[in-house]
Tab-separated table of C-alpha atoms (C1' of nucleotides) in Angstrom:
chain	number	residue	atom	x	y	z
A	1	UNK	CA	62.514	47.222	-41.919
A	2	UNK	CA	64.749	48.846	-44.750
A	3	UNK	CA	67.086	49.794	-42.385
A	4	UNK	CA	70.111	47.882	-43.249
A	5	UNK	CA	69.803	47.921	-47.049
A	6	UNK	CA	69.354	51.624	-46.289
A	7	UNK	CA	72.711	52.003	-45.207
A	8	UNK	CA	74.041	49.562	-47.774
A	9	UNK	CA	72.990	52.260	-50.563
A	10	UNK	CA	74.362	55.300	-48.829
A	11	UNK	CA	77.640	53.585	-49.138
A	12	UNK	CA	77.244	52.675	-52.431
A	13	UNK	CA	76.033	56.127	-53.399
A	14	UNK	CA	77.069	59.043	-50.842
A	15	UNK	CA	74.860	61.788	-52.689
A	16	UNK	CA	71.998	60.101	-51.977
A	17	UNK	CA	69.683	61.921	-50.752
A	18	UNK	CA	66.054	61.688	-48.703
A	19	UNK	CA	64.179	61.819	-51.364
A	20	UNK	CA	66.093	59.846	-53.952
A	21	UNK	CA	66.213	57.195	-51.270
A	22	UNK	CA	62.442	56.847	-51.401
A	23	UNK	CA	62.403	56.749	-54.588
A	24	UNK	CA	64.255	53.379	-54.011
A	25	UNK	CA	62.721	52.184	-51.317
A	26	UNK	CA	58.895	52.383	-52.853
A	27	UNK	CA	60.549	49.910	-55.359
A	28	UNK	CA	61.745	47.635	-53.109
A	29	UNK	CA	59.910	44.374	-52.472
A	30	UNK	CA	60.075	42.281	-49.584
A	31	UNK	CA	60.078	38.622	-49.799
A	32	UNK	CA	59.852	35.747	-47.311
A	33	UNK	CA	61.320	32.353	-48.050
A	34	UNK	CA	60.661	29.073	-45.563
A	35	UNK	CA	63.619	27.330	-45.082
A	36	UNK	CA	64.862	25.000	-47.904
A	37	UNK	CA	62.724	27.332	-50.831
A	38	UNK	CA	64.065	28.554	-53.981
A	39	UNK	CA	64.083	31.785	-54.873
A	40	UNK	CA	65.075	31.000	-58.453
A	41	UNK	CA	65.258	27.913	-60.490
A	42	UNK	CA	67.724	26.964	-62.843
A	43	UNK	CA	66.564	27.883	-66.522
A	44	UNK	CA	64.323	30.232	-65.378
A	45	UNK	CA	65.161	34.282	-65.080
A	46	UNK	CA	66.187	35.467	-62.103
A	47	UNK	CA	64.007	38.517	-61.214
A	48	UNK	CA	66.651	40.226	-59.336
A	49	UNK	CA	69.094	41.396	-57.162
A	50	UNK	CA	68.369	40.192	-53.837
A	51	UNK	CA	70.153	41.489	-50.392
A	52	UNK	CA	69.397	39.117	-47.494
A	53	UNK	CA	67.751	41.002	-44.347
A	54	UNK	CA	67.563	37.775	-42.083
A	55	UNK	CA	68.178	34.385	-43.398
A	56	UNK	CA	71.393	32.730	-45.332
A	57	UNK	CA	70.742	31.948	-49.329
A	58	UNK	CA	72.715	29.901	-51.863
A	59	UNK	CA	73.665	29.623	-55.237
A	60	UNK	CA	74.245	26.682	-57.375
A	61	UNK	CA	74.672	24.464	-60.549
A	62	UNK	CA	73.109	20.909	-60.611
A	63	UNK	CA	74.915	18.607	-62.728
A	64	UNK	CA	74.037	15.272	-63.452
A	65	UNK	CA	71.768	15.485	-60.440
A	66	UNK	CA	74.696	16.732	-58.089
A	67	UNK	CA	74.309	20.358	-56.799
A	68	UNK	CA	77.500	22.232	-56.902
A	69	UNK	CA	77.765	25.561	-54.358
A	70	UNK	CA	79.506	28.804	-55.938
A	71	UNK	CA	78.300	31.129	-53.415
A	72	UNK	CA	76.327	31.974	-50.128
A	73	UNK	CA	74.524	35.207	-48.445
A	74	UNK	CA	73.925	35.984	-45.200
A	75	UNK	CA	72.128	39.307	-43.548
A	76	UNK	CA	73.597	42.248	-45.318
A	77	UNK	CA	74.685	40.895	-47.895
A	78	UNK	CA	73.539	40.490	-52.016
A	79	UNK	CA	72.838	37.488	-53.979
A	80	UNK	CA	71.560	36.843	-57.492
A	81	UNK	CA	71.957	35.070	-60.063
A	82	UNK	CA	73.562	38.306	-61.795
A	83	UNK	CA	73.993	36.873	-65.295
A	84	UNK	CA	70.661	35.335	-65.397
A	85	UNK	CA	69.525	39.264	-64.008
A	86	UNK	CA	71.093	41.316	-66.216
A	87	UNK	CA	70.720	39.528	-69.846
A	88	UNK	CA	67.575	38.430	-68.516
A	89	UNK	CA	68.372	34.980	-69.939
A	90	UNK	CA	67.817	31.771	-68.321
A	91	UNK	CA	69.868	31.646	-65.404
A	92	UNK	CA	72.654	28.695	-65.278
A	93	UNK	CA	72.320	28.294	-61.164
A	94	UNK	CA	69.533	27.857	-58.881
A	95	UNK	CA	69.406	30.056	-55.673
A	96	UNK	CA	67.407	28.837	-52.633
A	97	UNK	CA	67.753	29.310	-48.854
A	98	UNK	CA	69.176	27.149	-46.194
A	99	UNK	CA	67.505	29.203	-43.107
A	100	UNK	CA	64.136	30.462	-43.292
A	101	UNK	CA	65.186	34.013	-45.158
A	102	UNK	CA	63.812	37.200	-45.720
A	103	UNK	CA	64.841	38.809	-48.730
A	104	UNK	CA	64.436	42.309	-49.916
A	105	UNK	CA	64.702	42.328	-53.841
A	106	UNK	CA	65.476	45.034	-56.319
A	107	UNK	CA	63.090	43.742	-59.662
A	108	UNK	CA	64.745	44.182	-62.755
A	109	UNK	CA	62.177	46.559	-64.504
A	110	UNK	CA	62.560	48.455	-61.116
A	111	UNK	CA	65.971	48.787	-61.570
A	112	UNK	CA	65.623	50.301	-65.063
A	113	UNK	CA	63.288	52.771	-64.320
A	114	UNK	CA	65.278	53.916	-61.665
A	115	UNK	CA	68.132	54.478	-63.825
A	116	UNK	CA	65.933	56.281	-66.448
A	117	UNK	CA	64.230	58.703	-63.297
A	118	UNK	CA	68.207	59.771	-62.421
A	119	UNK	CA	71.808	58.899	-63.098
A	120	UNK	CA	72.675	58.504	-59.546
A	121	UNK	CA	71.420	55.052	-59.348
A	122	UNK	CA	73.315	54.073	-62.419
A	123	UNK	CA	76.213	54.754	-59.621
A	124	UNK	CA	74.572	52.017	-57.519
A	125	UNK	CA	74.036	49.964	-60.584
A	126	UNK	CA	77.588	49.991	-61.016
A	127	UNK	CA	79.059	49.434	-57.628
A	128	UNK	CA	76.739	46.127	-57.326
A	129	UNK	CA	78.098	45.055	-60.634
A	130	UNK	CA	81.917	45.795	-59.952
A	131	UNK	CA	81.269	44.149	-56.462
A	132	UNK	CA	79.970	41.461	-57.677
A	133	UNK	CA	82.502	40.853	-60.050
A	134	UNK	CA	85.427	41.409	-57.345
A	135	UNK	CA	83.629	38.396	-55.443
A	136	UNK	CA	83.444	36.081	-58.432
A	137	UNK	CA	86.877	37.213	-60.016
A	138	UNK	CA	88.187	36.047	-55.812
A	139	UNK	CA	86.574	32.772	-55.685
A	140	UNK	CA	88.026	32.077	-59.552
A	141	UNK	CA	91.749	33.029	-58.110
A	142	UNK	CA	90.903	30.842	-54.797
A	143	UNK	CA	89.650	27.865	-57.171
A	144	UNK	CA	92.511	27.891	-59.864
A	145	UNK	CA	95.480	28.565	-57.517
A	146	UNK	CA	94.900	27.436	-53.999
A	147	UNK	CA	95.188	23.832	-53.187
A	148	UNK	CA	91.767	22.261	-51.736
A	149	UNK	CA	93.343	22.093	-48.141
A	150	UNK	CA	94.029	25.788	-48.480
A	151	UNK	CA	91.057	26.204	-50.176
A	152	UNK	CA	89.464	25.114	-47.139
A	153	UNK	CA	91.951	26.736	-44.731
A	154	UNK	CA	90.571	29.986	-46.919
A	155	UNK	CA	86.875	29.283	-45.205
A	156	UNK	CA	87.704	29.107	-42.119
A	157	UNK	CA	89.804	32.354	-42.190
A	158	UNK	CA	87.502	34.324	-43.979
A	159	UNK	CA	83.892	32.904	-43.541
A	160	UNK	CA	84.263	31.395	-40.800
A	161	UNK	CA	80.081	31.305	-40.444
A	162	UNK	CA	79.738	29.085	-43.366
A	163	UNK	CA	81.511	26.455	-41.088
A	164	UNK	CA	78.978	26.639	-38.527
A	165	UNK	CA	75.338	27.087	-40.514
A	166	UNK	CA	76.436	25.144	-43.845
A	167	UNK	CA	76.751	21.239	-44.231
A	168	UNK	CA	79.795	20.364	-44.696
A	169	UNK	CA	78.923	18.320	-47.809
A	170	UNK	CA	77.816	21.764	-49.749
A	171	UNK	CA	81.024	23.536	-48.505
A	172	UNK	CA	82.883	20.747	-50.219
A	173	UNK	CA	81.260	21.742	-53.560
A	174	UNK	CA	82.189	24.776	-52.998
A	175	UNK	CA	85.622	24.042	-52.817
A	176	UNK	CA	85.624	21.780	-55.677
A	177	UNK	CA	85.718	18.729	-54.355
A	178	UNK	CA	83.806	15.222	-52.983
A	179	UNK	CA	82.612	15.467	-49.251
A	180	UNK	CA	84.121	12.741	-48.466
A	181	UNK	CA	87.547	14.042	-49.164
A	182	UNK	CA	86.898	17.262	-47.579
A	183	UNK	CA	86.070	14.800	-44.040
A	184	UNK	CA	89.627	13.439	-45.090
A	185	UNK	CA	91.309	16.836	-45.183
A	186	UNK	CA	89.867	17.954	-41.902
A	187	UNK	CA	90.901	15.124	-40.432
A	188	UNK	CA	94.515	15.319	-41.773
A	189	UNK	CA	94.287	18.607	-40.115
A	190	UNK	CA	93.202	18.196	-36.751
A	191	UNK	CA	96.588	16.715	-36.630
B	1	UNK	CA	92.282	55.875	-84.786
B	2	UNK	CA	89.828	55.936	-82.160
B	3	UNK	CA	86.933	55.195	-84.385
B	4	UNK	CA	86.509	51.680	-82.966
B	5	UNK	CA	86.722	52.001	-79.151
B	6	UNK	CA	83.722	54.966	-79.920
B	7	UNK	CA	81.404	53.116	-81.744
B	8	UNK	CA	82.177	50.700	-78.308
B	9	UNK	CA	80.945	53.611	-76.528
B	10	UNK	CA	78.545	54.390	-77.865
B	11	UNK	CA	76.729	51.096	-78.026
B	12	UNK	CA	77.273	51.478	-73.847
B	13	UNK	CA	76.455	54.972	-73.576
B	14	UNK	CA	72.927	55.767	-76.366
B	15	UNK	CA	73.218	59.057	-75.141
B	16	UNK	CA	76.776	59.958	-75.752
B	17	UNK	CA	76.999	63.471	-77.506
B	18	UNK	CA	79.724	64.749	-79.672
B	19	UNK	CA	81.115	67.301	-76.540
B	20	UNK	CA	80.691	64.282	-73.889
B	21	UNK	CA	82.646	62.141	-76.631
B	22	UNK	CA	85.758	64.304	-76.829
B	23	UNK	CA	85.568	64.524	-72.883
B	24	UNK	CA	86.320	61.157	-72.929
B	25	UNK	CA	88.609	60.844	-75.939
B	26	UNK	CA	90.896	63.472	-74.647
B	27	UNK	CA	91.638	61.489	-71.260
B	28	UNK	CA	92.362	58.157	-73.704
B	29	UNK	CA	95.754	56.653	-73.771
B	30	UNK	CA	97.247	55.081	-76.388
B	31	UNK	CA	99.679	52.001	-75.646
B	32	UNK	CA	101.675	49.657	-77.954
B	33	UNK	CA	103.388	46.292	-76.346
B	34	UNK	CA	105.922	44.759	-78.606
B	35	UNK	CA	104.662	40.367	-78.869
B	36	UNK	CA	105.822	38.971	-75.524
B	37	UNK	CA	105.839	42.416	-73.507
B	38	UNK	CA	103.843	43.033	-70.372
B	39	UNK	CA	100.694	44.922	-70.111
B	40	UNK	CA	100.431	44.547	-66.043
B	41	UNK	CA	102.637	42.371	-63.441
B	42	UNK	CA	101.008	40.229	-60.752
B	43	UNK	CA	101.648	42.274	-57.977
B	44	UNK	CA	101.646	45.633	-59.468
B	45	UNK	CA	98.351	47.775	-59.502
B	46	UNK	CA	96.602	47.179	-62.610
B	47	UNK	CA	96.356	51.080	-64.623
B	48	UNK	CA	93.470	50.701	-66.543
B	49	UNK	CA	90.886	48.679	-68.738
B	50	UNK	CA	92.573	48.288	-71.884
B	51	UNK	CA	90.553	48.015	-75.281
B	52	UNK	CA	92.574	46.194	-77.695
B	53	UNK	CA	92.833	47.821	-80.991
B	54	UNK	CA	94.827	45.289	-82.955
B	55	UNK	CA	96.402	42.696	-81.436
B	56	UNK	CA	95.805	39.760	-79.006
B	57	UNK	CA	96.329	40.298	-74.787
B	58	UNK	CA	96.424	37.328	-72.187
B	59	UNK	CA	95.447	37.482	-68.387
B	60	UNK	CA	96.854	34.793	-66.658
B	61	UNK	CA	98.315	33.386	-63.380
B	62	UNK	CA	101.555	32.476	-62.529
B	63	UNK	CA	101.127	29.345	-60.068
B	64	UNK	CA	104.838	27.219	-58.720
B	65	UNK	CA	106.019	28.937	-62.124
B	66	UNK	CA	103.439	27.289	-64.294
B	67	UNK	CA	101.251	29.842	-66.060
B	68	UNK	CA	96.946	29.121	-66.172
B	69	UNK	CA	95.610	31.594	-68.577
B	70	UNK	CA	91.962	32.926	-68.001
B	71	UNK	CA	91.098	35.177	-70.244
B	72	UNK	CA	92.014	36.715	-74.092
B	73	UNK	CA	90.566	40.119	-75.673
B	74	UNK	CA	91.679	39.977	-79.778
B	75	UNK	CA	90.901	43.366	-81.560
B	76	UNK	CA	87.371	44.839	-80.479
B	77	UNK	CA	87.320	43.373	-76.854
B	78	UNK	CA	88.615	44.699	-73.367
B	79	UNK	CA	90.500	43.283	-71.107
B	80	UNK	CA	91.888	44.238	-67.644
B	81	UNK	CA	92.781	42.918	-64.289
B	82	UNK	CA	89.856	44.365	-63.274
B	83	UNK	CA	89.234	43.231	-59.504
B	84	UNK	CA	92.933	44.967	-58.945
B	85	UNK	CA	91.868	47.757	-61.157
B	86	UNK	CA	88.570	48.315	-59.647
B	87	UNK	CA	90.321	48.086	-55.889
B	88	UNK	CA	93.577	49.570	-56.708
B	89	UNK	CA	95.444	46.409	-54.505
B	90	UNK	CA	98.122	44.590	-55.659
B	91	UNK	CA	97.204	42.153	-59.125
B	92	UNK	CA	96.668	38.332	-59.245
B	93	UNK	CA	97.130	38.057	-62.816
B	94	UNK	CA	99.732	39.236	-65.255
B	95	UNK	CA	98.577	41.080	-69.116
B	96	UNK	CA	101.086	40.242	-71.539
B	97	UNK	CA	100.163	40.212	-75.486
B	98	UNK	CA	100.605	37.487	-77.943
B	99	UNK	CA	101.345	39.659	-81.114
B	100	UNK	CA	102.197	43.170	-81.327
B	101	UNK	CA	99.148	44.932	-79.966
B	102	UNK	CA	97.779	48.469	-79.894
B	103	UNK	CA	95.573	49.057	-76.570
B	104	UNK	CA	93.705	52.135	-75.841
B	105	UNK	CA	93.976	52.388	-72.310
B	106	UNK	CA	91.028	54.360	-69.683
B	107	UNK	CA	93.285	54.729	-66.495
B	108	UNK	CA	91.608	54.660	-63.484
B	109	UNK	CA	92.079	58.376	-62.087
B	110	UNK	CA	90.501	59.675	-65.493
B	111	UNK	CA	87.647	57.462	-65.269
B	112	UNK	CA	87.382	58.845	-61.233
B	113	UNK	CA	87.246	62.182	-63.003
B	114	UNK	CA	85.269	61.402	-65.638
B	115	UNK	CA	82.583	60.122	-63.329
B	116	UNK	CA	82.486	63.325	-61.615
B	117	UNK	CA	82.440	64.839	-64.585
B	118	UNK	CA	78.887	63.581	-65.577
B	119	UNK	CA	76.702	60.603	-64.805
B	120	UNK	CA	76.538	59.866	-68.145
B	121	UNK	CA	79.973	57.891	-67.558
B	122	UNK	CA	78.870	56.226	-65.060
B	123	UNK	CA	76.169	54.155	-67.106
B	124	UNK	CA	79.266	53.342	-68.812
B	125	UNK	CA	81.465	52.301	-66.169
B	126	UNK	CA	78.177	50.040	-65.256
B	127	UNK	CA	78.095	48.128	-68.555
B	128	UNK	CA	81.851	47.560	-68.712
B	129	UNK	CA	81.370	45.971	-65.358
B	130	UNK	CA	78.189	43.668	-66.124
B	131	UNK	CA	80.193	43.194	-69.264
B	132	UNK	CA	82.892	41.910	-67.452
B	133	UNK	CA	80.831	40.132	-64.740
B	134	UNK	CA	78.847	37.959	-67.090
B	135	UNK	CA	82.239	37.295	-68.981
B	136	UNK	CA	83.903	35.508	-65.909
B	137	UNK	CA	81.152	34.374	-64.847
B	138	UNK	CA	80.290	31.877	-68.249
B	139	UNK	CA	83.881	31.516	-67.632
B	140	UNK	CA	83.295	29.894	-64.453
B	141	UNK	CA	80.030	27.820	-65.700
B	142	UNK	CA	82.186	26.261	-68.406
B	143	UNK	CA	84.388	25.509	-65.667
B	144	UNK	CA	81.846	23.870	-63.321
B	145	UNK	CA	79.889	21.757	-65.442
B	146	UNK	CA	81.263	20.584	-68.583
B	147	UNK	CA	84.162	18.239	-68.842
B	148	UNK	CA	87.208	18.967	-70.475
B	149	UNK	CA	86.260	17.434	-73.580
B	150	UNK	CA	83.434	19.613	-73.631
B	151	UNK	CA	85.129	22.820	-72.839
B	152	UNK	CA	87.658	22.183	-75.524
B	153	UNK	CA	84.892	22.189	-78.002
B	154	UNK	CA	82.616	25.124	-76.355
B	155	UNK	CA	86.618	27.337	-78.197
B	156	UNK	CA	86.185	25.551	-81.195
B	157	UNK	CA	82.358	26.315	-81.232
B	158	UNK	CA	82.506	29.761	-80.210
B	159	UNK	CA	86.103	31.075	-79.751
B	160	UNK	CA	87.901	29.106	-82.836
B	161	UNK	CA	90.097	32.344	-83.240
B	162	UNK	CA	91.878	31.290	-79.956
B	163	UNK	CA	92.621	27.660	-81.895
B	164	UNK	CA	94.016	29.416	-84.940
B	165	UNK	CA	96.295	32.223	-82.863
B	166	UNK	CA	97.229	30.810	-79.338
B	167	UNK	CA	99.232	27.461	-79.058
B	168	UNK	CA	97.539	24.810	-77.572
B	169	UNK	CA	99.391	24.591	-73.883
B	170	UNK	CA	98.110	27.991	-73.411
B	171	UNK	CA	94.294	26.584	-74.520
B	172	UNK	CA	94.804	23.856	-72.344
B	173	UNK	CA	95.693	25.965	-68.817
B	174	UNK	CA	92.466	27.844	-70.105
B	175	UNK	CA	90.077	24.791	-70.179
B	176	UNK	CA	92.285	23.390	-66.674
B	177	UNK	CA	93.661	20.754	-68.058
B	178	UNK	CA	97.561	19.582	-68.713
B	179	UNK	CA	98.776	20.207	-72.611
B	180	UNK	CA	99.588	16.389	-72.753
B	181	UNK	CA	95.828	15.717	-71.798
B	182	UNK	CA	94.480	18.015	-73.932
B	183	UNK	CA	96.804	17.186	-77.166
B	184	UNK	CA	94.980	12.935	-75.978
B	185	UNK	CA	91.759	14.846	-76.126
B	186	UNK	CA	92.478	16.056	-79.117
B	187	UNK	CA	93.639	12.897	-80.584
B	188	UNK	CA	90.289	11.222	-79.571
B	189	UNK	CA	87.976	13.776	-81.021
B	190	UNK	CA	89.367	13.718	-84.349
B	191	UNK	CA	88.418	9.752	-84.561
C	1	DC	C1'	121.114	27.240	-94.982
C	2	DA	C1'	122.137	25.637	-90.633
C	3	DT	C1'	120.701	25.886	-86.064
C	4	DT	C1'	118.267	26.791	-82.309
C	5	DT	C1'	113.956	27.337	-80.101
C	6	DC	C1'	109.330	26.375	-79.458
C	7	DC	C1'	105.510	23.494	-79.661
C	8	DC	C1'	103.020	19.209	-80.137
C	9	DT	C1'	102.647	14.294	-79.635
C	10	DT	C1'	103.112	9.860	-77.561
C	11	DA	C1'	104.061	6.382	-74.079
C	12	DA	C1'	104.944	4.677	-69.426
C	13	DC	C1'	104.130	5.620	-64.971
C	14	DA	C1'	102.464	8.116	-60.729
C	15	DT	C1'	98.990	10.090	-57.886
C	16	DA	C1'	95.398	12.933	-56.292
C	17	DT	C1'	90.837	12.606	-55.918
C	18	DA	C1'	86.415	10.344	-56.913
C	19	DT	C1'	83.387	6.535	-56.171
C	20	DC	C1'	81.227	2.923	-53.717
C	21	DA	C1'	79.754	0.956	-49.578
C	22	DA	C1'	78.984	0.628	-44.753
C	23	DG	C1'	78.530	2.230	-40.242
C	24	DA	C1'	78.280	5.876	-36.473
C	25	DA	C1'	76.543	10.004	-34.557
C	26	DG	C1'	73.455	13.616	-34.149
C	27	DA	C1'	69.270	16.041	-35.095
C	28	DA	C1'	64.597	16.029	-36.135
C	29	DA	C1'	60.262	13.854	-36.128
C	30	DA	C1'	56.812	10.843	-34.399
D	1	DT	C1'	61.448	7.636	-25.864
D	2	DT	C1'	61.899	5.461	-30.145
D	3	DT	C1'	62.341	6.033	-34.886
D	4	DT	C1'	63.804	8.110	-38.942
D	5	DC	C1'	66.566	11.282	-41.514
D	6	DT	C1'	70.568	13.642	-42.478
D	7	DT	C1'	75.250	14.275	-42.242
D	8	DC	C1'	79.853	12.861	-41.424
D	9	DT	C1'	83.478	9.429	-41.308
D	10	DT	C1'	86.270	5.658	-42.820
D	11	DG	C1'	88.125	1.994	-45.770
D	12	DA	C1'	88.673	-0.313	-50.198
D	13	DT	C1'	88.876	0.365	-54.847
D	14	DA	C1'	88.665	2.791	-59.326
D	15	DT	C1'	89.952	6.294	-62.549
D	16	DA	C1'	90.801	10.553	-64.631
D	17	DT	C1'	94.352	13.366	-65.146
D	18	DG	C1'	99.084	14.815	-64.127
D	19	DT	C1'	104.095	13.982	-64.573
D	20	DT	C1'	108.235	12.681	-66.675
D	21	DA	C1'	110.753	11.841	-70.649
D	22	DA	C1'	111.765	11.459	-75.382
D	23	DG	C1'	111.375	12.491	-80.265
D	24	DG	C1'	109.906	15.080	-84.291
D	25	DG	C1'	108.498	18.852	-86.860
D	26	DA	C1'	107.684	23.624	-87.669
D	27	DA	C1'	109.002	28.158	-87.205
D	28	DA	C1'	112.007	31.634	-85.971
D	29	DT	C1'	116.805	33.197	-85.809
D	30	DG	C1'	121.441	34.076	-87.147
DNA sequence: CATTTCCCTTAACATATATCAAGAAGAAAA
DNA sequence: TTTTCTTCTTGATATATGTTAAGGGAAATG
């Protein structure tokens, strides 16, 4: 079951050992999510760090009753609403899943203790966080000085599964603009 | 003259003793950039996370030769191309200062060995990086769902020392918007 | 003190992109 | 199968914001 997270932390932290793994892994929780469930609502405080075993999850603002995409998981991969998480504030994004998901999440108090019981995990701790922050910093450049087309052309380079298990419409959020102009775009391109 | 970066320090590190201080201290570097004069070039590797002392630093992208700013650290804050930094790979911003500034500067392969050294630096290098995380990432809300009207007066809420010492074209790249929009914008609010 | 440079404003105009509305095509449900 | 959703496409229209250009004032420079 733990399997791939398992490997996720021995490349996050290479001492770790047997024992400081179970330490982890007794804190872990596993969580199940039907298709179309949140895991967190906006204005509520996300309760932590969650890497995706099976399943894709997504993050997102609703504005004026529009939901706009920032960022999807798939298996082996993290989400959270990491601001929310760590100031333990009410988080400005909702996260739910698109495919029914299983998620295995690191809880916040978890996370401290764990940091208290033995300075290797702040090593963990801080490898999520600068990860995290290389993904967000990424999508910022992409947004501010790509074009939408190659905004676009970005996706289908790079994460190339978003094309085939996200609507199109949410992609088009994520790019920063209407779905209808994204249909526009593809079609320009096709050409 | 290191007095304020260590009371920084110490509010990320509770644990930081006099010996694991001086550690630190000793691998410090201090820089001073004349008003005008580059910190980092987009393309170069970015060398370190820079604490301003005194002084005001820009991050910023140069697009088709028009420049969209990001981010500002005045006297007390950090700043750093930190996804370059973190990744050692080539920069996507340029650091330049807007006033004669004094930056005490952590380069990377000190902060490598200082994370050897002990673990206690690596609780550290975990809060500069959620620092820096939740940073962008407000950044990016502001971004996403306010308008520009609204973003223009989140700096005069909250940042009005950007109003009084950067000129407006550079506010307006930060809020995404044209100078000549936000100078109309400006216009409007005042009535 | 003159002069140059930088920055802000304003107006006219251009345009990328959003919005609105309708229909088509699949996919899911009944 | 038929029906109902959901998603995507397409066209017509609207609009926010950018662009270009010009002038003025403040600040830096010699």
């Amino acid at each position: 079951m733990f399997d791939g997270i398992r490997k996720y932390y021995e490349l996050l932290i290479p001492a770790l050992t047997e024992l400081l793994w179970q330490e982890l892994e007794k804190r872990l929780v596993i969580e199940r999510y039907p298709k179309g469930s949140l895991i967190c609502r906006e204005g509520d405080i996300c309760k932590g760090v969650y890497f995706i075993q099976e399943g894709l999850a997504r993050l997102y603002y609703t504005v004026e009753g529009r939901e706009i995409c920032t960022g999807f998981a798939k298996e082996g991969e993290y989400l959270s609403e990491y601001d929310s998480f760590l100031t333990q504030s009410p988080a400005a994004q909702s996260m739910d899943v698109l495919e029914d998901t299983i998620a295995i999440n690191l809880p916040f108090e978890q996370m401290q203790t764990l940091y208290e019981h033995a300075p290797v995990y702040e090593q963990a701790g801080r490898k999520i966080a600068e990860n995290l922050f290389v993904l967000i910093s990424r999508y910022n450049t992409r947004l501010l000085t790509l074009s939408p087309e190659d905004r676009y052309q970005y996706i289908i380079e790079n994460q190339y599964h978003l094309i085939q298990r996200v609507p199109q419409y949410m992609l088009a959020s994520l790019i920063g603009i209407s779905p209808e102009h994204l249909s526009r775009i593809r079609k320009k391109m096709t050409r």
